[in-house]
Amino acid sequence: MSNEYQDLQIDPESAGRLAAQGLRMRLVDTDSPEFPAWLYAEARGFHAARPSEESLDEQVRGFAYRRTTGVWDESGADAASPVSSVSSWPTELTVPGRGSVTAWAISAVTVAPTHRRRGIARAMLEAELRTAHALGVPVAMLTVSEATIYSRYGFAPAAMAADWTINTRRARWTGPAASGRVQFVTLEQLSADGPRLLERARLDVPGEIEFSGYLWERLLGRYGDDKELGNQLRFVRYDDSAGVPQGFAIYRLVESPDDFSAHTLELRYLVTATDDAYAGLWRYVLEMDLVASVTASLRSVDEAVAWQISDFRAARKTQERDHLWTRILDLRAALEARRYGAAGRIVLEVSDPLGFAAGRVLLSTDSGGSASVIPFDEAIPDGAAALSLSINELSAIYLGGVSAVTLAGAGRITELTPGGAAAADVAFRSAVVPRLSIWF
Ligand SMILES: CC(C)(COP(=O)(O)OP(=O)(O)OC[C@H]1O[C@@H](n2cnc3c(N)ncnc32)[C@H](O)[C@@H]1OP(=O)(O)O)[C@@H](O)C(=O)NCCC(=O)NCCS
């Protein structure tokens, strides 16, 4: 998509609506002298510290690939600082069946507390959706700090995340013995192999996205003002028996205040391209000396490691919640990008208050899992399932981790044929539970 997405003019509808309130919405280039003010406004919006002068350059570079938008109130005392921020960019999202779809990632959504509840966020979000739609991007997505804001724009949680704590004194390893080896690597070595490995593993898990640049640097603890964290991180790589890197882990050790033999190992990132690497790296962290527990966040709600230890209760999910929210913008492109669990036909009557993806379509899937989607205004064919649902529910079940039966039970999907939700569930359900391993 080159950088077309950065140059496309600002959405005239939202800009016009805000102009009527004396507010100016426009794009801001990361290399313009006014960009630091945008960064400060974004940090303030999230109640974070103002980025230091030393980290400014790298933060500016970190946003260079994004489309960055602000809103200015020229009547204000500090008219040079925006009162609202948002950034966005197209990237690849894994969908069931090792497929990939281009998705519009939206991030850094803030409105200054002095300007809240005047419709600025709504103008920004709608502008993002119209921009993505105009560029032909079939799905929008975000990770959210509050779960109450984005449903009104058609988003729904599609991949959940869990935080795990494993009591390593109770958890003897009972999983398979890995055939390769774990070794420490330097930051430079991880920087060389890591992104390739991430991309290779990405297609195994619906919900994972392609990322690099600032999001990658942040994993390594090399971005922003928290360099102290970077110094505490350890990097290990798993090489299979042929010497091929198949996974890596990033962790740090946190000392217990009163017992040196009871450190907590904070597993900050773990990615593996094979089951063998998964076993090798989990065993490595669970068997670390002077450690009493391992914590890991943004992990799957369905971690295999829970089945690889001697005491099932030694592994606890300390938190489970929504993480990746998706919003389908183009029914056909989004639904045809993924694979399905059963051959069949499903009529979907989709409502979309914002108008992007409303319609009645026939989704036909074959025994290989491929699908075709066509507009459909005929009667429901014999043997087909049929559902009526809004774009939120379709977006929720899109990655195969939310059950159509649950949503029908909740009154959020209407079955137009008996058993329609169960048929949709068999088709949409992903064998691998969707997950996204980062915030963006
Ligand atoms: C959340 C935030 C962006 C909302 O901005 P805003 O300009 O006040 O929102 P708007 O006036 O456009 O309101 C849009 C709608 O969202 C609702 N809304 C806004 N903030 C909300 C919140 N925190 N919880 C629930 N609903 C909220 C409004 O009631 C309004 O609903 P309606 O259009 O259906 O009447 C802003 O409060 C903020 O910057 N918060 C801190 C940073 C943050 O949380 N960002 C979200 C990152 S994921």
Coordinates of C-alpha atoms and ligand atoms in Angstrom, one line a residue:
M1 CA 0.0 0.0 0.0
S2 CA 3.2 2.2 -0.2
N3 CA 2.6 5.3 1.9
E4 CA -0.7 6.2 0.2
Y5 CA -2.3 5.8 3.6
Q6 CA -0.2 8.5 5.1
D7 CA -1.0 11.0 2.4
L8 CA -4.7 10.4 1.9
Q9 CA -6.5 13.7 2.9
I10 CA -8.2 14.0 6.2
D11 CA -11.8 12.7 6.3
P12 CA -13.8 15.8 5.3
E13 CA -17.0 14.8 7.2
S14 CA -15.3 14.6 10.6
A15 CA -13.1 17.6 9.9
G16 CA -16.2 19.6 9.0
R17 CA -18.1 18.5 12.1
L18 CA -15.2 19.5 14.4
A19 CA -14.6 22.8 12.4
A20 CA -18.2 23.7 13.3
Q21 CA -17.1 23.7 17.0
G22 CA -14.0 25.8 16.3
L23 CA -11.7 22.7 16.3
R24 CA -9.2 21.9 13.6
M25 CA -8.6 18.3 12.7
R26 CA -5.6 17.5 10.5
L27 CA -2.7 15.2 9.8
V28 CA 0.6 15.9 11.4
D29 CA 3.9 14.6 9.9
T30 CA 6.2 12.8 12.2
D31 CA 9.2 14.8 10.8
S32 CA 7.5 18.2 11.3
P33 CA 8.6 20.4 14.2
E34 CA 5.1 20.3 15.7
F35 CA 5.2 16.5 16.1
P36 CA 6.7 16.5 19.6
A37 CA 3.7 18.4 20.8
W38 CA 1.5 15.6 19.4
L39 CA 3.6 13.0 21.3
Y40 CA 3.3 15.0 24.5
A41 CA -0.4 15.2 24.1
E42 CA -0.7 11.5 23.5
A43 CA 1.4 10.8 26.7
R44 CA -0.7 13.2 28.7
G45 CA -3.9 11.5 27.4
F46 CA -2.7 8.2 28.8
H47 CA -1.6 9.8 32.1
A48 CA 2.0 9.0 31.2
A49 CA 5.1 11.0 31.8
R50 CA 6.2 13.5 29.2
P51 CA 8.8 11.8 27.0
S52 CA 12.3 13.1 27.8
E53 CA 14.3 15.2 25.4
E54 CA 16.8 12.3 25.0
S55 CA 14.1 9.8 23.9
L56 CA 12.3 12.2 21.7
D57 CA 14.1 11.4 18.5
E58 CA 13.6 7.7 18.8
Q59 CA 9.9 8.2 19.7
V60 CA 9.5 10.4 16.6
R61 CA 11.1 7.7 14.5
G62 CA 9.0 5.1 16.1
F63 CA 5.8 6.7 14.8
A64 CA 7.2 7.4 11.3
Y65 CA 5.3 4.5 9.6
R66 CA 2.0 5.7 11.0
R67 CA -0.7 8.0 9.9
T68 CA -0.9 10.5 12.7
T69 CA -3.8 12.8 13.2
G70 CA -4.5 15.5 15.8
V71 CA -7.2 18.0 16.7
W72 CA -6.3 21.6 17.7
D73 CA -8.3 24.2 19.5
E74 CA -6.9 27.4 18.3
S75 CA -8.8 29.4 20.8
G76 CA -6.9 27.8 23.7
A77 CA -4.1 29.1 25.8
D78 CA -1.7 26.5 24.4
A79 CA -2.9 26.5 20.9
A80 CA 0.2 24.7 19.6
S81 CA -0.6 21.5 21.4
P82 CA -3.3 19.2 20.0
V83 CA -6.3 18.4 22.2
S84 CA -6.7 14.9 20.6
S85 CA -4.5 12.3 19.0
V86 CA -4.9 9.1 17.0
S87 CA -2.5 7.1 14.9
S88 CA -3.2 4.3 12.4
W89 CA -1.5 2.0 9.9
P90 CA -2.3 -1.0 7.8
T91 CA -0.8 -4.3 8.8
E92 CA -1.4 -8.1 8.5
L93 CA -3.8 -9.9 10.9
T94 CA -3.7 -13.7 11.0
V95 CA -7.1 -15.3 10.4
P96 CA -8.1 -19.0 10.9
G97 CA -6.5 -21.5 8.6
R98 CA -3.1 -19.8 8.4
G99 CA -4.7 -17.0 6.4
S100 CA -3.9 -13.3 6.6
V101 CA -6.0 -10.2 6.0
T102 CA -4.9 -6.5 5.9
A103 CA -6.2 -4.7 8.9
W104 CA -6.3 -1.1 9.9
A105 CA -4.6 -0.8 13.3
I106 CA -5.8 2.2 15.3
S107 CA -3.8 3.3 18.3
A108 CA -3.0 6.4 20.5
V109 CA -6.6 7.5 20.8
T110 CA -6.8 10.3 23.3
V111 CA -8.8 13.4 24.0
A112 CA -7.6 16.0 26.5
P113 CA -9.6 16.0 29.7
T114 CA -10.4 19.7 29.0
H115 CA -12.2 18.7 25.8
R116 CA -13.9 15.4 26.7
R117 CA -17.5 14.4 25.7
R118 CA -17.8 16.8 22.9
G119 CA -17.8 14.2 20.2
I120 CA -14.0 14.5 19.4
A121 CA -13.3 10.7 19.8
R122 CA -16.4 9.9 17.7
A123 CA -15.2 12.2 14.9
M124 CA -11.7 10.7 15.0
L125 CA -12.9 7.0 15.1
E126 CA -15.4 7.5 12.3
A127 CA -12.7 9.3 10.3
E128 CA -10.4 6.3 10.8
L129 CA -13.1 3.8 9.7
R130 CA -13.9 5.9 6.6
T131 CA -10.2 6.3 5.7
A132 CA -9.6 2.5 6.0
H133 CA -12.7 1.8 4.0
A134 CA -11.6 4.3 1.3
L135 CA -8.3 2.5 1.1
G136 CA -10.0 -0.9 0.7
V137 CA -8.8 -2.3 4.0
P138 CA -11.3 -4.9 5.0
V139 CA -10.9 -5.0 8.8
A140 CA -10.1 -2.4 11.5
M141 CA -8.7 -3.4 14.9
L142 CA -7.5 -2.0 18.2
T143 CA -6.4 -3.0 21.7
V144 CA -8.4 -1.1 24.2
S145 CA -7.8 0.4 27.7
E146 CA -11.5 0.4 28.4
A147 CA -14.2 -2.0 27.1
T148 CA -17.0 0.5 27.1
I149 CA -16.0 2.8 24.2
Y150 CA -15.7 1.0 20.9
S151 CA -18.8 -1.2 20.5
R152 CA -20.7 1.9 19.3
Y153 CA -18.4 2.0 16.2
G154 CA -18.9 -1.7 15.4
F155 CA -16.0 -3.2 17.2
A156 CA -16.2 -6.3 19.3
P157 CA -13.6 -8.4 21.3
A158 CA -12.4 -11.2 19.1
A159 CA -9.2 -12.5 20.8
M160 CA -9.0 -12.8 24.6
A161 CA -5.8 -12.7 26.7
A162 CA -4.9 -14.4 29.9
D163 CA -2.2 -13.6 32.6
W164 CA -0.8 -16.8 34.1
T165 CA 1.1 -17.4 37.4
I166 CA 2.8 -20.8 37.8
N167 CA 4.0 -21.9 41.1
T168 CA 7.3 -23.6 40.1
R169 CA 7.7 -25.4 43.4
R170 CA 4.6 -27.4 42.6
A171 CA 5.0 -27.7 38.9
R172 CA 7.3 -30.5 38.0
W173 CA 7.7 -30.8 34.2
T174 CA 5.8 -33.7 32.7
G175 CA 5.7 -32.5 29.1
P176 CA 7.7 -33.9 26.3
A177 CA 11.5 -33.7 26.4
A178 CA 12.6 -31.1 23.8
S179 CA 15.2 -32.3 21.3
G180 CA 17.0 -29.0 20.8
R181 CA 18.8 -26.6 23.1
V182 CA 18.2 -23.3 24.8
Q183 CA 20.9 -20.7 24.7
F184 CA 21.4 -17.1 25.7
V185 CA 21.7 -14.7 22.8
T186 CA 22.7 -11.1 22.6
L187 CA 20.4 -8.3 21.8
E188 CA 22.0 -8.0 18.4
Q189 CA 21.5 -11.7 17.7
L190 CA 17.9 -11.6 18.8
S191 CA 17.4 -8.5 16.6
A192 CA 18.8 -10.5 13.6
D193 CA 16.6 -13.7 14.0
G194 CA 13.7 -12.4 16.0
P195 CA 11.5 -10.6 13.5
R196 CA 11.8 -13.5 10.9
L197 CA 10.8 -16.0 13.6
L198 CA 7.9 -13.9 14.7
E199 CA 6.6 -13.7 11.2
R200 CA 6.9 -17.4 10.7
A201 CA 5.1 -18.2 13.9
R202 CA 2.4 -15.5 13.3
L203 CA 0.4 -17.6 10.9
D204 CA -0.1 -20.4 13.5
V205 CA -2.3 -18.2 15.7
P206 CA -5.3 -16.2 14.6
G207 CA -5.3 -12.7 16.1
E208 CA -1.5 -12.2 15.9
I209 CA -0.4 -9.3 13.8
E210 CA 2.7 -8.5 11.8
F211 CA 4.7 -5.9 13.7
S212 CA 8.2 -4.4 13.7
G213 CA 9.8 -1.0 14.4
Y214 CA 8.8 0.6 17.6
L215 CA 6.6 -2.3 18.7
W216 CA 9.5 -4.7 18.3
E217 CA 12.0 -2.3 20.0
R218 CA 9.6 -2.0 22.9
L219 CA 9.7 -5.8 23.5
L220 CA 13.5 -5.6 23.7
G221 CA 13.3 -2.9 26.3
R222 CA 15.1 -0.5 24.0
Y223 CA 12.4 2.1 23.4
G224 CA 11.4 5.1 25.3
D225 CA 12.5 6.2 28.7
D226 CA 12.5 2.9 30.5
K227 CA 16.1 1.9 29.7
E228 CA 16.5 0.4 33.1
L229 CA 14.0 -2.3 32.1
G230 CA 16.1 -3.1 29.0
N231 CA 19.1 -3.7 31.2
Q232 CA 17.2 -6.3 33.3
L233 CA 16.0 -8.4 30.3
R234 CA 17.4 -11.8 29.4
F235 CA 17.1 -13.2 25.9
V236 CA 17.2 -16.9 25.2
R237 CA 16.7 -18.7 21.9
Y238 CA 15.6 -22.2 21.2
D239 CA 17.4 -24.0 18.4
D240 CA 16.1 -27.4 17.2
S241 CA 18.3 -30.5 16.8
A242 CA 19.3 -29.3 13.4
G243 CA 20.4 -25.9 14.8
V244 CA 17.5 -23.9 13.4
P245 CA 16.1 -21.2 15.6
Q246 CA 12.5 -22.1 16.4
G247 CA 11.6 -19.8 19.3
F248 CA 12.8 -17.2 21.8
A249 CA 11.9 -15.9 25.2
I250 CA 12.4 -12.5 26.9
Y251 CA 12.3 -12.5 30.7
R252 CA 13.5 -10.8 33.8
L253 CA 14.0 -11.8 37.4
V254 CA 12.4 -9.9 40.2
E255 CA 13.9 -10.5 43.6
S256 CA 11.6 -11.4 46.5
P257 CA 12.1 -8.8 49.4
D258 CA 12.6 -11.5 52.1
D259 CA 13.7 -14.7 50.3
F260 CA 16.5 -14.7 47.7
S261 CA 15.6 -18.2 46.7
A262 CA 12.1 -17.1 45.7
H263 CA 12.5 -14.8 42.8
T264 CA 9.7 -14.3 40.4
L265 CA 10.5 -14.9 36.7
E266 CA 8.5 -12.5 34.6
L267 CA 8.2 -14.0 31.2
R268 CA 7.7 -10.9 29.1
Y269 CA 7.5 -12.6 25.7
L270 CA 7.6 -16.1 24.4
V271 CA 7.2 -17.1 20.7
T272 CA 7.7 -20.5 19.3
A273 CA 7.3 -21.9 15.8
T274 CA 7.1 -25.6 16.8
D275 CA 5.7 -27.6 19.7
D276 CA 9.2 -28.8 20.5
A277 CA 10.4 -25.2 21.0
Y278 CA 7.4 -24.5 23.2
A279 CA 8.2 -27.4 25.4
G280 CA 11.9 -26.5 25.5
L281 CA 11.4 -22.9 26.4
W282 CA 8.7 -23.4 29.0
R283 CA 10.6 -26.1 30.7
Y284 CA 13.7 -23.8 30.8
V285 CA 11.8 -21.1 32.6
L286 CA 9.9 -23.4 35.0
E287 CA 13.1 -25.2 36.1
M288 CA 15.1 -22.0 36.8
D289 CA 16.9 -22.1 40.2
L290 CA 16.1 -19.5 42.9
V291 CA 12.7 -19.0 41.4
A292 CA 9.4 -19.7 43.1
S293 CA 7.0 -18.5 40.4
V294 CA 6.7 -17.6 36.8
T295 CA 4.3 -14.9 35.6
A296 CA 3.3 -14.4 32.0
S297 CA 0.9 -11.9 30.6
L298 CA -1.0 -11.6 27.3
R299 CA -0.8 -15.3 26.9
S300 CA -3.5 -17.6 25.4
V301 CA -6.5 -18.5 27.5
D302 CA -5.7 -22.0 26.5
E303 CA -2.0 -22.5 27.2
A304 CA -0.7 -26.0 26.6
V305 CA 1.8 -25.6 29.5
A306 CA -1.1 -26.2 31.9
W307 CA -1.1 -29.8 30.6
Q308 CA 2.7 -30.1 30.8
I309 CA 3.1 -29.9 34.6
S310 CA 2.6 -32.4 37.4
D311 CA 0.1 -30.2 39.4
F312 CA -2.7 -28.7 37.3
R313 CA -3.5 -26.2 40.1
A314 CA 0.1 -24.9 40.1
A315 CA -0.8 -22.9 37.0
R316 CA -3.4 -20.2 37.6
K317 CA -5.0 -17.8 35.2
T318 CA -4.9 -14.6 37.3
Q319 CA -6.7 -12.6 34.7
E320 CA -8.7 -13.3 31.5
R321 CA -10.1 -10.5 29.5
D322 CA -10.8 -9.0 26.0
H323 CA -7.7 -7.9 24.2
L324 CA -8.0 -7.6 20.4
W325 CA -11.1 -5.9 19.1
T326 CA -11.9 -6.2 15.5
R327 CA -14.4 -4.4 13.2
I328 CA -15.2 -5.8 9.7
L329 CA -15.5 -3.1 7.1
D330 CA -15.8 -5.3 3.9
L331 CA -17.9 -8.5 4.3
R332 CA -16.6 -10.3 1.3
A333 CA -12.9 -9.5 1.6
A334 CA -12.9 -10.3 5.3
L335 CA -14.9 -13.5 5.2
E336 CA -13.1 -14.9 2.1
A337 CA -9.6 -14.3 3.7
R338 CA -10.1 -17.0 6.4
R339 CA -10.9 -20.8 6.3
Y340 CA -13.8 -22.6 7.8
G341 CA -14.3 -25.8 9.8
A342 CA -17.0 -27.3 7.7
A343 CA -18.5 -27.3 4.2
G344 CA -21.9 -25.7 4.0
R345 CA -24.0 -22.6 3.2
I346 CA -24.8 -19.8 5.7
V347 CA -27.0 -16.8 4.9
L348 CA -25.9 -13.8 7.0
E349 CA -28.1 -10.8 7.4
V350 CA -25.7 -8.2 8.7
S351 CA -26.7 -4.8 10.1
D352 CA -24.2 -2.0 10.4
P353 CA -25.4 1.4 11.8
L354 CA -22.4 3.1 10.2
G355 CA -23.2 1.6 6.9
F356 CA -19.8 0.0 5.9
A357 CA -20.7 -3.6 5.9
A358 CA -24.5 -3.9 6.0
G359 CA -26.0 -6.5 3.7
R360 CA -27.4 -9.9 3.2
V361 CA -24.8 -12.4 1.9
L362 CA -24.4 -16.1 1.2
L363 CA -21.3 -17.6 2.7
S364 CA -20.5 -20.9 0.9
T365 CA -17.7 -23.0 2.3
D366 CA -16.1 -26.1 0.7
S367 CA -14.6 -29.2 2.3
G368 CA -11.1 -27.6 2.1
G369 CA -12.4 -24.7 4.2
S370 CA -12.3 -22.1 1.5
A371 CA -15.2 -19.7 1.2
S372 CA -17.0 -17.5 -1.3
V373 CA -19.3 -14.7 -0.4
I374 CA -21.9 -13.2 -2.7
P375 CA -24.7 -10.7 -2.1
F376 CA -27.9 -12.7 -1.7
D377 CA -31.5 -11.5 -1.7
E378 CA -33.2 -14.8 -2.5
A379 CA -35.1 -17.1 -0.1
I380 CA -32.9 -19.1 2.3
P381 CA -31.8 -22.2 0.3
D382 CA -32.8 -25.7 1.5
G383 CA -30.3 -27.0 4.0
A384 CA -28.6 -23.6 4.5
A385 CA -28.3 -22.0 7.9
A386 CA -29.3 -18.4 8.4
L387 CA -28.5 -15.8 11.0
S388 CA -29.3 -12.2 11.6
L389 CA -26.7 -10.2 13.5
S390 CA -25.0 -6.9 13.7
I391 CA -21.4 -6.2 12.5
N392 CA -20.3 -6.4 16.2
E393 CA -21.3 -10.0 16.5
L394 CA -19.9 -11.0 13.2
S395 CA -16.6 -9.2 14.1
A396 CA -16.6 -11.1 17.5
I397 CA -16.9 -14.5 15.9
Y398 CA -14.6 -13.7 12.9
L399 CA -11.4 -15.0 14.4
G400 CA -13.1 -18.2 15.7
G401 CA -12.7 -17.7 19.4
V402 CA -16.2 -16.5 20.3
S403 CA -19.1 -18.9 20.0
A404 CA -22.1 -18.0 17.8
V405 CA -24.1 -20.3 20.1
T406 CA -23.1 -18.2 23.1
L407 CA -24.1 -15.0 21.3
A408 CA -27.4 -16.5 20.2
G409 CA -28.0 -17.5 23.8
A410 CA -27.2 -14.0 24.9
G411 CA -29.8 -12.7 22.4
R412 CA -27.2 -11.0 20.3
I413 CA -27.5 -13.3 17.3
T414 CA -31.0 -14.2 15.9
E415 CA -31.3 -17.7 14.3
L416 CA -33.4 -17.5 11.2
T417 CA -33.2 -21.3 10.8
P418 CA -33.3 -23.8 13.7
G419 CA -29.7 -24.7 14.8
G420 CA -28.3 -21.9 12.6
A421 CA -26.0 -20.7 15.4
A422 CA -24.5 -24.1 16.0
A423 CA -23.9 -24.5 12.2
A424 CA -22.2 -21.1 12.2
D425 CA -20.1 -22.1 15.2
V426 CA -18.8 -25.3 13.5
A427 CA -17.8 -23.3 10.5
F428 CA -16.3 -20.2 12.3
R429 CA -14.7 -21.9 15.3
S430 CA -10.8 -22.0 15.1
A431 CA -9.0 -25.1 16.3
V432 CA -6.3 -22.7 17.7
V433 CA -7.7 -20.3 20.2
P434 CA -7.1 -16.7 18.9
R435 CA -4.6 -14.6 20.7
L436 CA -2.6 -11.4 20.3
S437 CA 0.7 -11.3 22.2
I438 CA 1.3 -7.5 22.2
W439 CA -0.4 -4.2 22.9
F440 CA -0.5 -1.7 20.1
Ligands
LIG1 C1 -11.9 7.8 25.9 C2 -11.8 9.1 25.2 C3 -10.9 9.0 24.0 C4 -13.2 9.6 24.8 O1 -13.1 10.8 24.1 P1 -14.3 11.9 24.0 O2 -14.0 12.9 23.0 O3 -14.7 12.3 25.4 O4 -15.5 11.0 23.5 P2 -16.8 11.5 22.7 O5 -17.3 12.7 23.2 O6 -16.5 11.5 21.2 O7 -17.8 10.3 23.0 C5 -18.0 9.3 22.1 C6 -19.0 8.3 22.7 O8 -18.2 7.5 23.6 C7 -18.8 7.6 24.9 N1 -17.6 7.6 25.8 C8 -16.6 8.4 25.8 N2 -15.7 8.0 26.7 C9 -16.2 7.0 27.3 C10 -15.8 6.2 28.4 N3 -14.6 6.4 29.0 N4 -16.6 5.2 28.8 C11 -17.8 5.0 28.2 N5 -18.2 5.7 27.2 C12 -17.5 6.7 26.8 C13 -19.5 8.9 24.9 O9 -20.6 8.9 25.9 C14 -20.1 9.0 23.5 O10 -21.2 8.1 23.4 P3 -22.3 8.4 22.3 O11 -21.6 8.9 21.1 O12 -22.9 7.1 22.1 O13 -23.2 9.4 22.9 C15 -11.1 10.1 26.2 O14 -11.9 10.2 27.3 C16 -9.7 9.8 26.6 O15 -8.8 10.3 25.9 N6 -9.5 9.0 27.6 C17 -8.1 8.7 28.1 C18 -7.4 7.8 27.0 C19 -8.1 6.6 26.6 O16 -8.7 5.9 27.5 N7 -8.1 6.3 25.4 C20 -8.7 5.1 24.8 C21 -7.6 4.2 24.4 S1 -8.1 2.6 24.0

